[in-house]
Amino acid sequence: MSSEVKFTDFKSDKQPTWCPGCGDFGTMNGMMKALAETGNSPDDTFVVAGIGCSGKIGTYMHSYALHGVHGRALPVGTGVKLANPDLEVMVAGGDGDGYSIGAGHFVHAVRRNVDMTYVVMDNRIYGLTKGQASPTSRSDFETSTTPEGPQQPPVNPLALAFASGASFIAQSFSSDALRHQEIVQAAIEHDGFGFVNVFSPCVTFNDVDTYDYFRDSLVDLEEEGHDPTDRDAAKEKILEADKEYMGVIWQDEDATSYEATHGVDANMSEIPDGAPDGAMDLVREFY
Amino acid sequence: MAEDFNWAIGGEAGDGIDSTGKIFAQALSRAGRHVFTSKDFASRIRGGYTAYKVRTSVDDIQSVVDRLDLLVALTQRTIDENLDELHENSAIIYDGERSWEAEIPDEMYAVDVPLKSLAEEAGGAIMRNVVALGAACELADFPIENLDESLEKRFGDKGEKIVENNKEAARLGKQYVQDEYGTLSTEDFDFELETTDADYVLLNGDEAIGMGAIAAGCRFYAGYPITPATDVMEYLKGRIEHFGGQVVQAEDELSAINMALGAARAGARSMTATSGPGIDLMTETFGLVATSETPLVIADVMRSGPSTGMPTKQEQGDLNMALYGGHGEIPRFVLAPTTIDECFWKTVEAFNLAEKYQLPVYLLADLSLAVTEQTFAPEAFDMDAVEVERGKVVDDAEIEAWLDEEGRFTPHAATEDGISPRAFPGTVDGAHMSTGLEHNELGRRTEDTDVRMEQVEKRQRKVDTAIEREDWNVREYGNPDADTLVVSWGSNEGALVEALETLEANDVDVRVLSVPYIYPRPDLSEDVAAANQTIVVECNATGQFADLVEHDVLERVDRVNKYDGVRFKADELAVDIEAAMEEA
């Protein structure tokens, strides 16, 4: 089946309501292409999305999907994957969804290392609520709720992931279609939790972190000859707060996925039509 | 004297009170005696007063009473805390060699046993509680051989030597009492705990919920530790895996319910359990579960609230939250097991209802059910009688019927009975999105007024279908023709059933209805109308179930409420009911 799947099969017939020029178009296209390229089909793929502009992705893609509550997409994805490890699970969210309301879940999903892909559309602002500061907004970024800027340092999502024991950390740019697709593909192929922070500019409310800004500032790690399996090199890149990198930054190829550690291999949707064989032993234990 | 024997061991948390109590309870159960246990415990790991109480009889018993015949007191506080329940012929085992000087009321039998010294003689001071068990066997005339299997079960992992030492410790305790006190056979204290051939199992409500979940095909459990629901997770962990399942300890309750939701979307029978504070956190996602029409079982093992309340104490205070919690209007079912065996069966039923009607089902248990243990014949958990009904799940072959004209699956099709088709991920052509936003038949967001109304009505219609199709029955006890109707829900049933005996002995005639369903619930209007007086019994201050009954029957009802953190006791409840009858 996989060879017949085209990336357009992952497109729903619903027209996105994202603003013209929104970075999320490119982010989503790359995700769909990466899914098709890695041999997945819409019937065997589950996309979980949070709330906000990024959360709409479940509607615009065609697959099994859940549009959850704000910040809780990662636990949903975890449940889906553990209940049926045959499914390809992709979780999408925004910077508010992932690093603010869902920050706790992010840390623990990273630690758990369930084999799924997490794509964060990072536009460094709250778009759908019309322009408030997000956890990745610059400290002097003036918004309706922070007229003088948040005056606190932005979250460094890569460092947060690294400190939490991530096995795969990457960063991409929605506008660089080919590299973005390659990076998401690498995350899908990674055996464990593949985390990709995607710069996905908000053309309506963020006039600082623009396409031009990223185009000018982004350094492609691949071109730099960075070895993502070199832990020290990865740490150095991640902690360089004033530089914007693109590419796979860190990949622990020896990490063990949650599924492998916990013996997760069953499709739990298949159950007997009565109590399972041996159930009476559960009672006898109480003698 | 009465065959009904009440024993307790008390001391400080960390003294091994729980395991000692359990060893004795299991020994009695294995000897074919009925057992009902209860625990007094504080929310701390070491120190503080804690006690494990065991009531036993050859007859069926379903509650605790206000009487203690034999107390093993490791601290003076154990005696003080239980003075109300001790009677003038109670015996108290204590260690006179210990640093505290026991103050035991004159009329009671003080049984001074050098627990520590005898334990040391058997191999280690740590076994002093087991010495006390041996002493108790002698005083209650219970064959000490019955302790052996329990000791093997408890200490088997630690090697044969440890087991043998413990058996010896028990025998030394027995011998000491025999030598110093005879069997304490007086006119008023002459228990003889006879054994029978009956086979019983001994388990608590949390364990019964976990066992019911596995039996019903639950394969995914995510939870966060909280008293008194943690035992459900501890039970499932290590067992559910044998059946292809997984238990995940989530980072918080928000995560737990979302993981459970994800697993359910993937087609697993899925569950989480928590207590009131955890339900608060889960409530946001609860609405999503209902709106996305995902089958999910959520057990709320209630404790005293609000806020952190009294985590180790009994209350039935979350009824309104289970019934009304969450913003908007959320279709849900609320089941409330009334006994420990019903914790098993209601869990099984909860999974079937959740999947047949594709909505969240609350299992409203309480601390008294969760932490107390009771004996049952194994047939009470007859696995052959477990039925699994998955509802309208469509496979590759059947899905065609549920595709719209453009070939898209309609997971929220507005069917006549309100129940839509369900396609597990992996089903060919079944791909679809679910959302907490109002949506159309495809699951896509809409603000179209007609579609909004159609979907609201559709979701409500499946509840109406369930009300019509299922048997929302009631459990009945007492005299069906009595003028006084007593209505109860949750764990009060056992105490009520026993209270009936006392009431009958006092020539007080009542009819008891124990209601295991909060929503939907049986129609009590005819029962209330037929009675001169209706009394609703519950462990909360405001009478949350009584309010529902009044709402249903359009008539005032009387109330017996208890909200001190302690469950109803059978004898106490008989007094309360008589008082309520006199007031009317």
PDB file of C-alpha atoms in Angstrom, chain A residues 149-286:
ATOM      1  CA  GLY A 149       8.091  43.219  26.239  1.00  0.00           C
ATOM      2  CA  PRO A 150       7.789  40.134  28.456  1.00  0.00           C
ATOM      3  CA  GLN A 151      10.993  41.216  30.207  1.00  0.00           C
ATOM      4  CA  GLN A 152      11.901  37.635  30.911  1.00  0.00           C
ATOM      5  CA  PRO A 153      14.065  35.335  28.842  1.00  0.00           C
ATOM      6  CA  PRO A 154      12.380  33.141  26.241  1.00  0.00           C
ATOM      7  CA  VAL A 155      12.201  29.406  26.758  1.00  0.00           C
ATOM      8  CA  ASN A 156      14.901  27.577  24.860  1.00  0.00           C
ATOM      9  CA  PRO A 157      12.898  24.554  23.702  1.00  0.00           C
ATOM     10  CA  LEU A 158      15.951  22.723  22.449  1.00  0.00           C
ATOM     11  CA  ALA A 159      17.705  23.095  25.789  1.00  0.00           C
ATOM     12  CA  LEU A 160      14.561  22.075  27.645  1.00  0.00           C
ATOM     13  CA  ALA A 161      14.376  18.930  25.526  1.00  0.00           C
ATOM     14  CA  PHE A 162      18.093  18.221  25.882  1.00  0.00           C
ATOM     15  CA  ALA A 163      18.003  18.641  29.649  1.00  0.00           C
ATOM     16  CA  SER A 164      15.023  16.287  29.790  1.00  0.00           C
ATOM     17  CA  GLY A 165      16.969  13.527  28.082  1.00  0.00           C
ATOM     18  CA  ALA A 166      15.699  13.880  24.525  1.00  0.00           C
ATOM     19  CA  SER A 167      16.849  11.285  22.034  1.00  0.00           C
ATOM     20  CA  PHE A 168      16.181  13.410  18.939  1.00  0.00           C
ATOM     21  CA  ILE A 169      16.240  17.197  18.654  1.00  0.00           C
ATOM     22  CA  ALA A 170      15.909  19.105  15.419  1.00  0.00           C
ATOM     23  CA  GLN A 171      14.970  22.548  14.223  1.00  0.00           C
ATOM     24  CA  SER A 172      13.610  23.514  10.852  1.00  0.00           C
ATOM     25  CA  PHE A 173      12.113  26.404   8.908  1.00  0.00           C
ATOM     26  CA  SER A 174       8.754  26.040   7.235  1.00  0.00           C
ATOM     27  CA  SER A 175       9.816  28.061   4.238  1.00  0.00           C
ATOM     28  CA  ASP A 176      12.758  25.840   3.356  1.00  0.00           C
ATOM     29  CA  ALA A 177      10.512  23.120   1.982  1.00  0.00           C
ATOM     30  CA  LEU A 178      13.058  20.497   1.131  1.00  0.00           C
ATOM     31  CA  ARG A 179      15.140  20.774   4.317  1.00  0.00           C
ATOM     32  CA  HIS A 180      11.982  20.917   6.435  1.00  0.00           C
ATOM     33  CA  GLN A 181      10.687  17.717   4.878  1.00  0.00           C
ATOM     34  CA  GLU A 182      14.038  15.983   5.320  1.00  0.00           C
ATOM     35  CA  ILE A 183      14.211  16.980   8.961  1.00  0.00           C
ATOM     36  CA  VAL A 184      10.681  15.804   9.762  1.00  0.00           C
ATOM     37  CA  GLN A 185      11.417  12.605   7.893  1.00  0.00           C
ATOM     38  CA  ALA A 186      14.491  12.032  10.051  1.00  0.00           C
ATOM     39  CA  ALA A 187      12.308  12.555  13.136  1.00  0.00           C
ATOM     40  CA  ILE A 188       9.758  10.015  11.903  1.00  0.00           C
ATOM     41  CA  GLU A 189      12.489   7.509  11.153  1.00  0.00           C
ATOM     42  CA  HIS A 190      14.093   8.003  14.559  1.00  0.00           C
ATOM     43  CA  ASP A 191      13.254   5.148  16.923  1.00  0.00           C
ATOM     44  CA  GLY A 192      11.956   7.187  19.832  1.00  0.00           C
ATOM     45  CA  PHE A 193      10.569  10.652  20.467  1.00  0.00           C
ATOM     46  CA  GLY A 194      11.444  12.840  17.491  1.00  0.00           C
ATOM     47  CA  PHE A 195      11.211  16.498  18.403  1.00  0.00           C
ATOM     48  CA  VAL A 196      11.247  19.178  15.714  1.00  0.00           C
ATOM     49  CA  ASN A 197      10.939  22.874  16.509  1.00  0.00           C
ATOM     50  CA  VAL A 198       9.811  24.561  13.309  1.00  0.00           C
ATOM     51  CA  PHE A 199      10.151  28.287  12.729  1.00  0.00           C
ATOM     52  CA  SER A 200       6.768  28.950  11.219  1.00  0.00           C
ATOM     53  CA  PRO A 201       6.376  32.750  10.918  1.00  0.00           C
ATOM     54  CA  CYS A 202       3.193  34.576  11.842  1.00  0.00           C
ATOM     55  CA  VAL A 203       2.819  37.179   9.115  1.00  0.00           C
ATOM     56  CA  THR A 204       0.025  39.026  10.872  1.00  0.00           C
ATOM     57  CA  PHE A 205       1.242  39.624  14.426  1.00  0.00           C
ATOM     58  CA  ASN A 206       4.979  39.055  14.500  1.00  0.00           C
ATOM     59  CA  ASP A 207       6.979  41.627  12.585  1.00  0.00           C
ATOM     60  CA  VAL A 208      10.274  40.637  14.188  1.00  0.00           C
ATOM     61  CA  ASP A 209      10.621  36.885  13.650  1.00  0.00           C
ATOM     62  CA  THR A 210       9.818  37.116   9.964  1.00  0.00           C
ATOM     63  CA  TYR A 211      10.680  35.007   6.935  1.00  0.00           C
ATOM     64  CA  ASP A 212      13.426  37.505   6.126  1.00  0.00           C
ATOM     65  CA  TYR A 213      14.791  37.335   9.640  1.00  0.00           C
ATOM     66  CA  PHE A 214      15.049  33.533   9.571  1.00  0.00           C
ATOM     67  CA  ARG A 215      16.355  33.454   6.003  1.00  0.00           C
ATOM     68  CA  ASP A 216      19.173  35.793   7.004  1.00  0.00           C
ATOM     69  CA  SER A 217      20.008  34.295  10.368  1.00  0.00           C
ATOM     70  CA  LEU A 218      19.509  30.544   9.991  1.00  0.00           C
ATOM     71  CA  VAL A 219      22.616  28.406   9.838  1.00  0.00           C
ATOM     72  CA  ASP A 220      22.177  24.939   8.349  1.00  0.00           C
ATOM     73  CA  LEU A 221      23.966  22.491  10.595  1.00  0.00           C
ATOM     74  CA  GLU A 222      24.420  20.069   7.735  1.00  0.00           C
ATOM     75  CA  GLU A 223      26.372  22.646   5.782  1.00  0.00           C
ATOM     76  CA  GLU A 224      28.432  23.298   8.902  1.00  0.00           C
ATOM     77  CA  GLY A 225      29.323  19.625   9.067  1.00  0.00           C
ATOM     78  CA  HIS A 226      27.730  19.187  12.484  1.00  0.00           C
ATOM     79  CA  ASP A 227      27.624  15.592  13.735  1.00  0.00           C
ATOM     80  CA  PRO A 228      24.267  15.171  15.543  1.00  0.00           C
ATOM     81  CA  THR A 229      25.482  12.066  17.348  1.00  0.00           C
ATOM     82  CA  ASP A 230      28.249  14.102  19.025  1.00  0.00           C
ATOM     83  CA  ARG A 231      26.746  14.924  22.373  1.00  0.00           C
ATOM     84  CA  ASP A 232      29.153  17.711  23.288  1.00  0.00           C
ATOM     85  CA  ALA A 233      28.796  19.382  19.915  1.00  0.00           C
ATOM     86  CA  ALA A 234      25.024  19.156  20.208  1.00  0.00           C
ATOM     87  CA  LYS A 235      25.085  20.684  23.670  1.00  0.00           C
ATOM     88  CA  GLU A 236      27.198  23.552  22.432  1.00  0.00           C
ATOM     89  CA  LYS A 237      24.833  24.353  19.565  1.00  0.00           C
ATOM     90  CA  ILE A 238      21.751  24.103  21.768  1.00  0.00           C
ATOM     91  CA  LEU A 239      23.111  26.505  24.354  1.00  0.00           C
ATOM     92  CA  GLU A 240      24.194  29.108  21.811  1.00  0.00           C
ATOM     93  CA  ALA A 241      21.169  31.247  22.505  1.00  0.00           C
ATOM     94  CA  ASP A 242      21.971  34.012  20.035  1.00  0.00           C
ATOM     95  CA  LYS A 243      22.225  31.756  17.012  1.00  0.00           C
ATOM     96  CA  GLU A 244      19.431  30.173  14.986  1.00  0.00           C
ATOM     97  CA  TYR A 245      20.221  26.693  13.721  1.00  0.00           C
ATOM     98  CA  MET A 246      18.431  24.428  11.307  1.00  0.00           C
ATOM     99  CA  GLY A 247      18.903  20.687  11.002  1.00  0.00           C
ATOM    100  CA  VAL A 248      19.167  17.636  13.225  1.00  0.00           C
ATOM    101  CA  ILE A 249      21.012  18.886  16.283  1.00  0.00           C
ATOM    102  CA  TRP A 250      21.071  15.834  18.510  1.00  0.00           C
ATOM    103  CA  GLN A 251      20.272  12.212  17.921  1.00  0.00           C
ATOM    104  CA  ASP A 252      20.976   9.477  20.407  1.00  0.00           C
ATOM    105  CA  GLU A 253      20.935   6.426  18.212  1.00  0.00           C
ATOM    106  CA  ASP A 254      21.407   4.114  21.179  1.00  0.00           C
ATOM    107  CA  ALA A 255      18.398   5.361  23.121  1.00  0.00           C
ATOM    108  CA  THR A 256      15.730   2.793  23.861  1.00  0.00           C
ATOM    109  CA  SER A 257      12.149   3.679  23.077  1.00  0.00           C
ATOM    110  CA  TYR A 258       9.450   3.390  25.736  1.00  0.00           C
ATOM    111  CA  GLU A 259       7.869   0.606  23.731  1.00  0.00           C
ATOM    112  CA  ALA A 260      11.046  -1.452  23.722  1.00  0.00           C
ATOM    113  CA  THR A 261      11.646  -0.920  27.433  1.00  0.00           C
ATOM    114  CA  HIS A 262       8.084  -1.718  28.430  1.00  0.00           C
ATOM    115  CA  GLY A 263       7.323  -4.516  26.003  1.00  0.00           C
ATOM    116  CA  VAL A 264       4.618  -2.597  24.165  1.00  0.00           C
ATOM    117  CA  ASP A 265       3.727  -4.596  21.072  1.00  0.00           C
ATOM    118  CA  ALA A 266       0.010  -5.356  21.131  1.00  0.00           C
ATOM    119  CA  ASN A 267      -2.763  -3.669  19.219  1.00  0.00           C
ATOM    120  CA  MET A 268      -5.069  -3.183  22.202  1.00  0.00           C
ATOM    121  CA  SER A 269      -8.168  -2.699  20.090  1.00  0.00           C
ATOM    122  CA  GLU A 270      -8.296  -6.471  19.744  1.00  0.00           C
ATOM    123  CA  ILE A 271      -9.849  -8.022  22.845  1.00  0.00           C
ATOM    124  CA  PRO A 272     -11.853 -11.197  23.469  1.00  0.00           C
ATOM    125  CA  ASP A 273     -15.633 -11.034  23.613  1.00  0.00           C
ATOM    126  CA  GLY A 274     -15.669 -12.186  27.211  1.00  0.00           C
ATOM    127  CA  ALA A 275     -13.219 -12.273  30.089  1.00  0.00           C
ATOM    128  CA  PRO A 276      -9.792 -13.308  28.795  1.00  0.00           C
ATOM    129  CA  ASP A 277      -8.407 -16.817  29.217  1.00  0.00           C
ATOM    130  CA  GLY A 278      -6.947 -17.238  32.653  1.00  0.00           C
ATOM    131  CA  ALA A 279      -9.122 -14.530  34.182  1.00  0.00           C
ATOM    132  CA  MET A 280     -10.273 -16.833  36.974  1.00  0.00           C
ATOM    133  CA  ASP A 281      -6.660 -16.884  38.169  1.00  0.00           C
ATOM    134  CA  LEU A 282      -7.105 -13.215  38.988  1.00  0.00           C
ATOM    135  CA  VAL A 283      -9.751 -14.230  41.509  1.00  0.00           C
ATOM    136  CA  ARG A 284      -7.788 -17.133  42.941  1.00  0.00           C
ATOM    137  CA  GLU A 285      -4.974 -14.771  43.803  1.00  0.00           C
ATOM    138  CA  PHE A 286      -7.161 -13.452  46.580  1.00  0.00           C
TER     139      PHE A 286
END
